[in-house]
Amino acid sequence: MDVRTADSIADRLRIVMDRIRQTALAVGRDPNGIRLVGATKKVSAERVREAVAAGLRVAGENRLQEAIPKIQALRDEPLRWHFIGHLQRRKVRDVVARFEVIHSVDTLELASEIDRRAQAAAIRQDVLLEVNVAGESTKAGFSPHQLEEQFAQFSGLTHLRIRGLMTIPPPVDDPEQARIHFRTLRELAGRLSALAVPEVAMTELSMGMSSDYEVAVEEGATLVRVGTAIFGRRDA
Ligand SMILES: *Cc1c(COP(=O)(O)O)cnc(C)c1O
């Protein structure tokens, strides 16, 4: 069975989970060190429920308005929610505490706002810093250089728990072309980690989507965000 002929969400999910596992083992990684985040934008709560029944444990949503009713509808399921889309400052209050991890912190100002709201909610919010690895002018995210310069300032944000980095590389025809970008992210995480900023960890790398998650796993991804390969085409 392969992705083209698998016709249920459960079948496709099993294929993706199996490929993650096989790829991890092939490069000597522990498959348990990789979490699959189902990218559920435009996917109904009922279809997400099918995926949970087949073993999905983390869902990633891009938009707060779309996520809120789904989180409510699926509140009895063993499912955690991650925020993976661009986050506007005025939405921060409603995102903090509702999502286990925010993958898309792309400015120091946004980080400060999350810190402020997390403090008000008396929690520490897990976040990842989004990096624009290829320097695309249309894309959000810190440049690697900027992040290295600003990095020490994050340690003052005591209600954030920075866990690592996230990237969305430019679209490519061949998954191999994404490898350099995943490697860039991993190497940046290594340099940031060496700065030994207190309270900041660089253990998570959120990278890889439907077209290139296996390459991402080979390059060290700990979170892969996969939508189409599980739920089918969003415009279908
Ligand atoms: C939609 C989305 C994904 C998943 O993309 P697919 O190509 O459908 O797997 C991953 N990350 C983010 C941030 C997304 O918006």
PDB file of C-alpha atoms and ligand atoms in Angstrom:
ATOM      1  CA  MET A   1       0.000   0.000   0.000  1.00  0.00           C
ATOM      2  CA  ASP A   2       1.324   3.465  -0.731  1.00  0.00           C
ATOM      3  CA  VAL A   3       0.111   7.018  -0.347  1.00  0.00           C
ATOM      4  CA  ARG A   4      -1.500   7.126  -3.779  1.00  0.00           C
ATOM      5  CA  THR A   5      -3.747   4.146  -3.201  1.00  0.00           C
ATOM      6  CA  ALA A   6      -4.422   4.494   0.540  1.00  0.00           C
ATOM      7  CA  ASP A   7      -7.893   5.904   0.692  1.00  0.00           C
ATOM      8  CA  SER A   8      -8.692   6.444   4.337  1.00  0.00           C
ATOM      9  CA  ILE A   9      -7.250   8.862   6.843  1.00  0.00           C
ATOM     10  CA  ALA A  10      -6.316   5.902   9.036  1.00  0.00           C
ATOM     11  CA  ASP A  11      -4.390   4.213   6.177  1.00  0.00           C
ATOM     12  CA  ARG A  12      -2.561   7.383   5.238  1.00  0.00           C
ATOM     13  CA  LEU A  13      -1.720   8.185   8.847  1.00  0.00           C
ATOM     14  CA  ARG A  14      -0.260   4.720   9.340  1.00  0.00           C
ATOM     15  CA  ILE A  15       1.880   5.141   6.243  1.00  0.00           C
ATOM     16  CA  VAL A  16       3.230   8.486   7.454  1.00  0.00           C
ATOM     17  CA  MET A  17       3.923   7.136  10.963  1.00  0.00           C
ATOM     18  CA  ASP A  18       5.608   4.087   9.511  1.00  0.00           C
ATOM     19  CA  ARG A  19       7.822   6.160   7.200  1.00  0.00           C
ATOM     20  CA  ILE A  20       8.870   8.399  10.072  1.00  0.00           C
ATOM     21  CA  ARG A  21       9.784   5.318  12.063  1.00  0.00           C
ATOM     22  CA  GLN A  22      11.662   3.609   9.223  1.00  0.00           C
ATOM     23  CA  THR A  23      13.546   6.782   8.326  1.00  0.00           C
ATOM     24  CA  ALA A  24      14.541   7.374  11.942  1.00  0.00           C
ATOM     25  CA  LEU A  25      15.817   3.818  12.346  1.00  0.00           C
ATOM     26  CA  ALA A  26      17.739   4.028   9.064  1.00  0.00           C
ATOM     27  CA  VAL A  27      19.745   7.007  10.365  1.00  0.00           C
ATOM     28  CA  GLY A  28      20.158   5.603  13.860  1.00  0.00           C
ATOM     29  CA  ARG A  29      17.614   7.836  15.579  1.00  0.00           C
ATOM     30  CA  ASP A  30      15.084   6.780  18.205  1.00  0.00           C
ATOM     31  CA  PRO A  31      11.671   6.990  16.477  1.00  0.00           C
ATOM     32  CA  ASN A  32      10.161   8.061  19.803  1.00  0.00           C
ATOM     33  CA  GLY A  33      12.165  11.263  19.560  1.00  0.00           C
ATOM     34  CA  ILE A  34       9.975  12.444  16.689  1.00  0.00           C
ATOM     35  CA  ARG A  35       6.429  13.700  17.148  1.00  0.00           C
ATOM     36  CA  LEU A  36       3.994  13.884  14.277  1.00  0.00           C
ATOM     37  CA  VAL A  37       1.917  17.057  14.255  1.00  0.00           C
ATOM     38  CA  GLY A  38      -1.144  16.630  12.029  1.00  0.00           C
ATOM     39  CA  ALA A  39      -1.644  19.933  10.200  1.00  0.00           C
ATOM     40  CA  THR A  40      -5.417  20.229  10.441  1.00  0.00           C
ATOM     41  CA  LYS A  41      -6.222  23.543   8.767  1.00  0.00           C
ATOM     42  CA  LYS A  42      -9.424  23.210   6.728  1.00  0.00           C
ATOM     43  CA  VAL A  43      -9.933  19.689   8.117  1.00  0.00           C
ATOM     44  CA  SER A  44     -13.225  19.163   9.963  1.00  0.00           C
ATOM     45  CA  ALA A  45     -13.347  18.048  13.570  1.00  0.00           C
ATOM     46  CA  GLU A  46     -14.885  14.742  12.475  1.00  0.00           C
ATOM     47  CA  ARG A  47     -11.989  13.984  10.146  1.00  0.00           C
ATOM     48  CA  VAL A  48      -9.496  14.945  12.831  1.00  0.00           C
ATOM     49  CA  ARG A  49     -11.335  12.510  15.126  1.00  0.00           C
ATOM     50  CA  GLU A  50     -10.730   9.719  12.599  1.00  0.00           C
ATOM     51  CA  ALA A  51      -7.027  10.471  12.733  1.00  0.00           C
ATOM     52  CA  VAL A  52      -7.036  10.424  16.538  1.00  0.00           C
ATOM     53  CA  ALA A  53      -8.741   7.024  16.466  1.00  0.00           C
ATOM     54  CA  ALA A  54      -5.893   5.835  14.236  1.00  0.00           C
ATOM     55  CA  GLY A  55      -3.205   7.175  16.573  1.00  0.00           C
ATOM     56  CA  LEU A  56      -2.662  10.891  15.946  1.00  0.00           C
ATOM     57  CA  ARG A  57      -1.863  12.655  19.237  1.00  0.00           C
ATOM     58  CA  VAL A  58      -0.943  16.211  18.214  1.00  0.00           C
ATOM     59  CA  ALA A  59      -2.830  18.579  15.898  1.00  0.00           C
ATOM     60  CA  GLY A  60      -1.368  21.811  14.536  1.00  0.00           C
ATOM     61  CA  GLU A  61      -3.699  24.690  13.688  1.00  0.00           C
ATOM     62  CA  ASN A  62      -2.908  27.878  11.790  1.00  0.00           C
ATOM     63  CA  ARG A  63      -5.825  30.104  12.694  1.00  0.00           C
ATOM     64  CA  LEU A  64      -7.309  30.725  16.102  1.00  0.00           C
ATOM     65  CA  GLN A  65     -10.911  31.204  14.884  1.00  0.00           C
ATOM     66  CA  GLU A  66     -10.825  27.859  13.111  1.00  0.00           C
ATOM     67  CA  ALA A  67      -9.100  26.107  15.998  1.00  0.00           C
ATOM     68  CA  ILE A  68     -11.393  27.153  18.847  1.00  0.00           C
ATOM     69  CA  PRO A  69     -14.497  25.182  17.784  1.00  0.00           C
ATOM     70  CA  LYS A  70     -12.373  22.139  16.889  1.00  0.00           C
ATOM     71  CA  ILE A  71     -10.609  22.156  20.235  1.00  0.00           C
ATOM     72  CA  GLN A  72     -14.018  22.348  21.862  1.00  0.00           C
ATOM     73  CA  ALA A  73     -15.505  19.565  19.701  1.00  0.00           C
ATOM     74  CA  LEU A  74     -12.545  17.265  20.367  1.00  0.00           C
ATOM     75  CA  ARG A  75     -11.982  18.101  24.015  1.00  0.00           C
ATOM     76  CA  ASP A  76     -12.607  14.492  25.124  1.00  0.00           C
ATOM     77  CA  GLU A  77     -10.013  13.085  22.714  1.00  0.00           C
ATOM     78  CA  PRO A  78      -6.404  12.367  23.751  1.00  0.00           C
ATOM     79  CA  LEU A  79      -5.177  15.147  21.490  1.00  0.00           C
ATOM     80  CA  ARG A  80      -2.816  18.045  22.136  1.00  0.00           C
ATOM     81  CA  TRP A  81      -2.928  21.244  20.106  1.00  0.00           C
ATOM     82  CA  HIS A  82      -0.024  23.197  18.688  1.00  0.00           C
ATOM     83  CA  PHE A  83      -0.252  26.622  17.079  1.00  0.00           C
ATOM     84  CA  ILE A  84       1.717  26.605  13.806  1.00  0.00           C
ATOM     85  CA  GLY A  85       0.413  29.616  11.857  1.00  0.00           C
ATOM     86  CA  HIS A  86       1.386  33.252  11.841  1.00  0.00           C
ATOM     87  CA  LEU A  87       0.321  34.792  15.137  1.00  0.00           C
ATOM     88  CA  GLN A  88      -0.880  38.377  15.444  1.00  0.00           C
ATOM     89  CA  ARG A  89      -0.160  40.185  18.682  1.00  0.00           C
ATOM     90  CA  ARG A  90      -3.797  40.925  19.378  1.00  0.00           C
ATOM     91  CA  LYS A  91      -4.581  37.177  19.268  1.00  0.00           C
ATOM     92  CA  VAL A  92      -1.899  36.201  21.745  1.00  0.00           C
ATOM     93  CA  ARG A  93      -4.161  36.339  24.775  1.00  0.00           C
ATOM     94  CA  ASP A  94      -6.420  33.645  23.324  1.00  0.00           C
ATOM     95  CA  VAL A  95      -3.592  31.431  22.137  1.00  0.00           C
ATOM     96  CA  VAL A  96      -1.578  31.328  25.359  1.00  0.00           C
ATOM     97  CA  ALA A  97      -2.467  28.328  27.543  1.00  0.00           C
ATOM     98  CA  ARG A  98      -4.836  26.927  24.902  1.00  0.00           C
ATOM     99  CA  PHE A  99      -1.960  25.463  22.875  1.00  0.00           C
ATOM    100  CA  GLU A 100       0.780  23.254  24.241  1.00  0.00           C
ATOM    101  CA  VAL A 101       3.415  24.745  21.935  1.00  0.00           C
ATOM    102  CA  ILE A 102       3.449  27.867  19.753  1.00  0.00           C
ATOM    103  CA  HIS A 103       5.759  27.031  16.817  1.00  0.00           C
ATOM    104  CA  SER A 104       5.675  30.406  15.106  1.00  0.00           C
ATOM    105  CA  VAL A 105       7.269  33.086  17.281  1.00  0.00           C
ATOM    106  CA  ASP A 106       8.808  35.325  14.640  1.00  0.00           C
ATOM    107  CA  THR A 107       9.704  38.594  16.415  1.00  0.00           C
ATOM    108  CA  LEU A 108      11.053  39.629  19.797  1.00  0.00           C
ATOM    109  CA  GLU A 109       7.941  41.816  20.226  1.00  0.00           C
ATOM    110  CA  LEU A 110       5.673  38.812  19.778  1.00  0.00           C
ATOM    111  CA  ALA A 111       7.774  36.835  22.248  1.00  0.00           C
ATOM    112  CA  SER A 112       7.420  39.666  24.784  1.00  0.00           C
ATOM    113  CA  GLU A 113       3.659  39.759  24.334  1.00  0.00           C
ATOM    114  CA  ILE A 114       3.401  35.995  24.854  1.00  0.00           C
ATOM    115  CA  ASP A 115       5.566  36.340  27.945  1.00  0.00           C
ATOM    116  CA  ARG A 116       3.284  39.065  29.308  1.00  0.00           C
ATOM    117  CA  ARG A 117       0.125  37.054  28.688  1.00  0.00           C
ATOM    118  CA  ALA A 118       1.637  33.873  30.071  1.00  0.00           C
ATOM    119  CA  GLN A 119       2.592  35.737  33.220  1.00  0.00           C
ATOM    120  CA  ALA A 120      -0.984  37.014  33.546  1.00  0.00           C
ATOM    121  CA  ALA A 121      -2.218  33.427  33.144  1.00  0.00           C
ATOM    122  CA  ALA A 122       0.388  32.223  35.673  1.00  0.00           C
ATOM    123  CA  ILE A 123       1.869  29.657  33.290  1.00  0.00           C
ATOM    124  CA  ARG A 124       5.027  29.131  31.287  1.00  0.00           C
ATOM    125  CA  GLN A 125       4.264  28.858  27.599  1.00  0.00           C
ATOM    126  CA  ASP A 126       6.324  26.507  25.440  1.00  0.00           C
ATOM    127  CA  VAL A 127       7.386  28.160  22.194  1.00  0.00           C
ATOM    128  CA  LEU A 128       9.639  27.672  19.190  1.00  0.00           C
ATOM    129  CA  LEU A 129      11.344  30.486  17.301  1.00  0.00           C
ATOM    130  CA  GLU A 130      10.569  30.582  13.593  1.00  0.00           C
ATOM    131  CA  VAL A 131      13.551  31.023  11.314  1.00  0.00           C
ATOM    132  CA  ASN A 132      13.457  32.228   7.716  1.00  0.00           C
ATOM    133  CA  VAL A 133      16.309  29.964   6.645  1.00  0.00           C
ATOM    134  CA  ALA A 134      16.425  30.968   2.989  1.00  0.00           C
ATOM    135  CA  GLY A 135      16.002  34.713   3.534  1.00  0.00           C
ATOM    136  CA  GLU A 136      12.737  34.870   1.557  1.00  0.00           C
ATOM    137  CA  SER A 137      11.417  38.429   1.559  1.00  0.00           C
ATOM    138  CA  THR A 138       7.794  37.268   1.664  1.00  0.00           C
ATOM    139  CA  LYS A 139       8.202  35.000   4.642  1.00  0.00           C
ATOM    140  CA  ALA A 140       8.027  35.629   8.379  1.00  0.00           C
ATOM    141  CA  GLY A 141      10.748  34.524  10.745  1.00  0.00           C
ATOM    142  CA  PHE A 142      14.058  35.613  12.185  1.00  0.00           C
ATOM    143  CA  SER A 143      17.073  35.574   9.948  1.00  0.00           C
ATOM    144  CA  PRO A 144      19.717  33.259  11.401  1.00  0.00           C
ATOM    145  CA  HIS A 145      22.045  36.226  11.886  1.00  0.00           C
ATOM    146  CA  GLN A 146      19.385  38.317  13.637  1.00  0.00           C
ATOM    147  CA  LEU A 147      18.515  35.476  15.955  1.00  0.00           C
ATOM    148  CA  GLU A 148      22.130  34.978  16.972  1.00  0.00           C
ATOM    149  CA  GLU A 149      22.387  38.696  17.739  1.00  0.00           C
ATOM    150  CA  GLN A 150      19.144  38.953  19.702  1.00  0.00           C
ATOM    151  CA  PHE A 151      19.304  35.604  21.386  1.00  0.00           C
ATOM    152  CA  ALA A 152      20.469  36.653  24.842  1.00  0.00           C
ATOM    153  CA  GLN A 153      17.420  38.934  25.162  1.00  0.00           C
ATOM    154  CA  PHE A 154      15.095  35.941  25.272  1.00  0.00           C
ATOM    155  CA  SER A 155      16.413  34.843  28.622  1.00  0.00           C
ATOM    156  CA  GLY A 156      14.634  37.805  30.246  1.00  0.00           C
ATOM    157  CA  LEU A 157      11.269  36.397  29.190  1.00  0.00           C
ATOM    158  CA  THR A 158      10.725  34.212  32.197  1.00  0.00           C
ATOM    159  CA  HIS A 159       7.219  33.032  31.309  1.00  0.00           C
ATOM    160  CA  LEU A 160       8.304  31.634  27.984  1.00  0.00           C
ATOM    161  CA  ARG A 161       9.960  28.296  27.704  1.00  0.00           C
ATOM    162  CA  ILE A 162      11.904  28.369  24.476  1.00  0.00           C
ATOM    163  CA  ARG A 163      12.281  24.788  23.315  1.00  0.00           C
ATOM    164  CA  GLY A 164      13.871  25.138  19.886  1.00  0.00           C
ATOM    165  CA  LEU A 165      13.405  26.307  16.317  1.00  0.00           C
ATOM    166  CA  MET A 166      10.890  25.972  13.500  1.00  0.00           C
ATOM    167  CA  THR A 167      11.157  26.607   9.778  1.00  0.00           C
ATOM    168  CA  ILE A 168       9.064  26.513   6.627  1.00  0.00           C
ATOM    169  CA  PRO A 169      11.608  26.352   3.796  1.00  0.00           C
ATOM    170  CA  PRO A 170      10.813  27.501   0.260  1.00  0.00           C
ATOM    171  CA  PRO A 171       8.711  25.069  -1.779  1.00  0.00           C
ATOM    172  CA  VAL A 172      10.851  22.667  -3.801  1.00  0.00           C
ATOM    173  CA  ASP A 173      10.223  20.090  -6.532  1.00  0.00           C
ATOM    174  CA  ASP A 174      12.558  17.543  -5.077  1.00  0.00           C
ATOM    175  CA  PRO A 175      12.623  16.892  -1.310  1.00  0.00           C
ATOM    176  CA  GLU A 176      16.422  16.665  -1.497  1.00  0.00           C
ATOM    177  CA  GLN A 177      16.468  20.405  -2.210  1.00  0.00           C
ATOM    178  CA  ALA A 178      15.001  21.027   1.239  1.00  0.00           C
ATOM    179  CA  ARG A 179      17.873  19.229   2.960  1.00  0.00           C
ATOM    180  CA  ILE A 180      20.197  22.228   2.997  1.00  0.00           C
ATOM    181  CA  HIS A 181      17.524  24.313   4.742  1.00  0.00           C
ATOM    182  CA  PHE A 182      16.879  21.681   7.415  1.00  0.00           C
ATOM    183  CA  ARG A 183      20.600  21.400   7.965  1.00  0.00           C
ATOM    184  CA  THR A 184      20.867  25.188   8.276  1.00  0.00           C
ATOM    185  CA  LEU A 185      18.227  25.105  11.016  1.00  0.00           C
ATOM    186  CA  ARG A 186      19.938  22.287  12.876  1.00  0.00           C
ATOM    187  CA  GLU A 187      23.323  23.991  12.715  1.00  0.00           C
ATOM    188  CA  LEU A 188      21.824  27.273  13.908  1.00  0.00           C
ATOM    189  CA  ALA A 189      20.252  25.456  16.864  1.00  0.00           C
ATOM    190  CA  GLY A 190      23.688  24.058  17.675  1.00  0.00           C
ATOM    191  CA  ARG A 191      25.292  27.526  17.646  1.00  0.00           C
ATOM    192  CA  LEU A 192      22.496  29.024  19.758  1.00  0.00           C
ATOM    193  CA  SER A 193      22.747  26.174  22.197  1.00  0.00           C
ATOM    194  CA  ALA A 194      26.464  26.842  22.578  1.00  0.00           C
ATOM    195  CA  LEU A 195      25.649  30.396  23.730  1.00  0.00           C
ATOM    196  CA  ALA A 196      24.239  28.724  26.858  1.00  0.00           C
ATOM    197  CA  VAL A 197      21.543  31.317  27.443  1.00  0.00           C
ATOM    198  CA  PRO A 198      19.906  30.476  30.786  1.00  0.00           C
ATOM    199  CA  GLU A 199      16.435  28.910  30.657  1.00  0.00           C
ATOM    200  CA  VAL A 200      16.560  28.440  26.888  1.00  0.00           C
ATOM    201  CA  ALA A 201      16.675  24.978  25.311  1.00  0.00           C
ATOM    202  CA  MET A 202      17.383  24.096  21.709  1.00  0.00           C
ATOM    203  CA  THR A 203      16.133  20.519  21.793  1.00  0.00           C
ATOM    204  CA  GLU A 204      13.193  20.789  19.380  1.00  0.00           C
ATOM    205  CA  LEU A 205      13.399  21.219  15.611  1.00  0.00           C
ATOM    206  CA  SER A 206      10.014  21.652  13.928  1.00  0.00           C
ATOM    207  CA  MET A 207      10.628  21.020  10.244  1.00  0.00           C
ATOM    208  CA  GLY A 208       9.307  18.904   7.387  1.00  0.00           C
ATOM    209  CA  MET A 209       5.879  18.778   5.758  1.00  0.00           C
ATOM    210  CA  SER A 210       4.103  16.282   3.470  1.00  0.00           C
ATOM    211  CA  SER A 211       6.590  16.594   0.636  1.00  0.00           C
ATOM    212  CA  ASP A 212       9.797  16.399   2.639  1.00  0.00           C
ATOM    213  CA  TYR A 213       9.243  15.069   6.165  1.00  0.00           C
ATOM    214  CA  GLU A 214      11.524  12.068   5.617  1.00  0.00           C
ATOM    215  CA  VAL A 215      14.455  14.318   4.685  1.00  0.00           C
ATOM    216  CA  ALA A 216      13.631  16.441   7.743  1.00  0.00           C
ATOM    217  CA  VAL A 217      13.763  13.370   9.986  1.00  0.00           C
ATOM    218  CA  GLU A 218      17.146  12.461   8.493  1.00  0.00           C
ATOM    219  CA  GLU A 219      18.338  15.980   9.359  1.00  0.00           C
ATOM    220  CA  GLY A 220      17.158  15.891  12.968  1.00  0.00           C
ATOM    221  CA  ALA A 221      13.507  16.990  13.060  1.00  0.00           C
ATOM    222  CA  THR A 222      11.788  16.301  16.387  1.00  0.00           C
ATOM    223  CA  LEU A 223       8.405  17.662  15.235  1.00  0.00           C
ATOM    224  CA  VAL A 224       7.142  17.149  11.677  1.00  0.00           C
ATOM    225  CA  ARG A 225       4.015  19.002  10.534  1.00  0.00           C
ATOM    226  CA  VAL A 226       2.118  16.910   8.009  1.00  0.00           C
ATOM    227  CA  GLY A 227      -1.273  17.782   6.500  1.00  0.00           C
ATOM    228  CA  THR A 228      -1.925  16.680   2.929  1.00  0.00           C
ATOM    229  CA  ALA A 229      -0.268  13.263   3.243  1.00  0.00           C
ATOM    230  CA  ILE A 230      -2.715  12.411   6.043  1.00  0.00           C
ATOM    231  CA  PHE A 231      -5.902  14.307   5.225  1.00  0.00           C
ATOM    232  CA  GLY A 232      -5.658  14.625   1.454  1.00  0.00           C
ATOM    233  CA  ARG A 233      -5.653  17.791  -0.606  1.00  0.00           C
ATOM    234  CA  ARG A 234      -7.250  20.738   1.129  1.00  0.00           C
ATOM    235  CA  ASP A 235      -8.922  22.046  -2.011  1.00  0.00           C
ATOM    236  CA  ALA A 236     -10.380  18.627  -2.896  1.00  0.00           C
TER     237      ALA A 236
HETATM  238  C1  LIG B   1      -0.308  23.529   6.162  1.00  0.00           C
HETATM  239  C2  LIG B   1       0.958  23.537   6.938  1.00  0.00           C
HETATM  240  C3  LIG B   1       1.742  22.376   7.051  1.00  0.00           C
HETATM  241  C4  LIG B   1       1.423  21.070   6.361  1.00  0.00           C
HETATM  242  O1  LIG B   1       1.543  21.189   4.966  1.00  0.00           O
HETATM  243  P1  LIG B   1       1.307  19.900   4.024  1.00  0.00           P
HETATM  244  O2  LIG B   1       2.120  20.210   2.833  1.00  0.00           O
HETATM  245  O3  LIG B   1      -0.153  19.836   3.763  1.00  0.00           O
HETATM  246  O4  LIG B   1       1.804  18.722   4.754  1.00  0.00           O
HETATM  247  C5  LIG B   1       2.884  22.454   7.836  1.00  0.00           C
HETATM  248  N1  LIG B   1       3.245  23.591   8.472  1.00  0.00           N
HETATM  249  C6  LIG B   1       2.513  24.710   8.389  1.00  0.00           C
HETATM  250  C7  LIG B   1       2.973  25.925   9.118  1.00  0.00           C
HETATM  251  C8  LIG B   1       1.365  24.721   7.611  1.00  0.00           C
HETATM  252  O5  LIG B   1       0.662  25.852   7.518  1.00  0.00           O
END
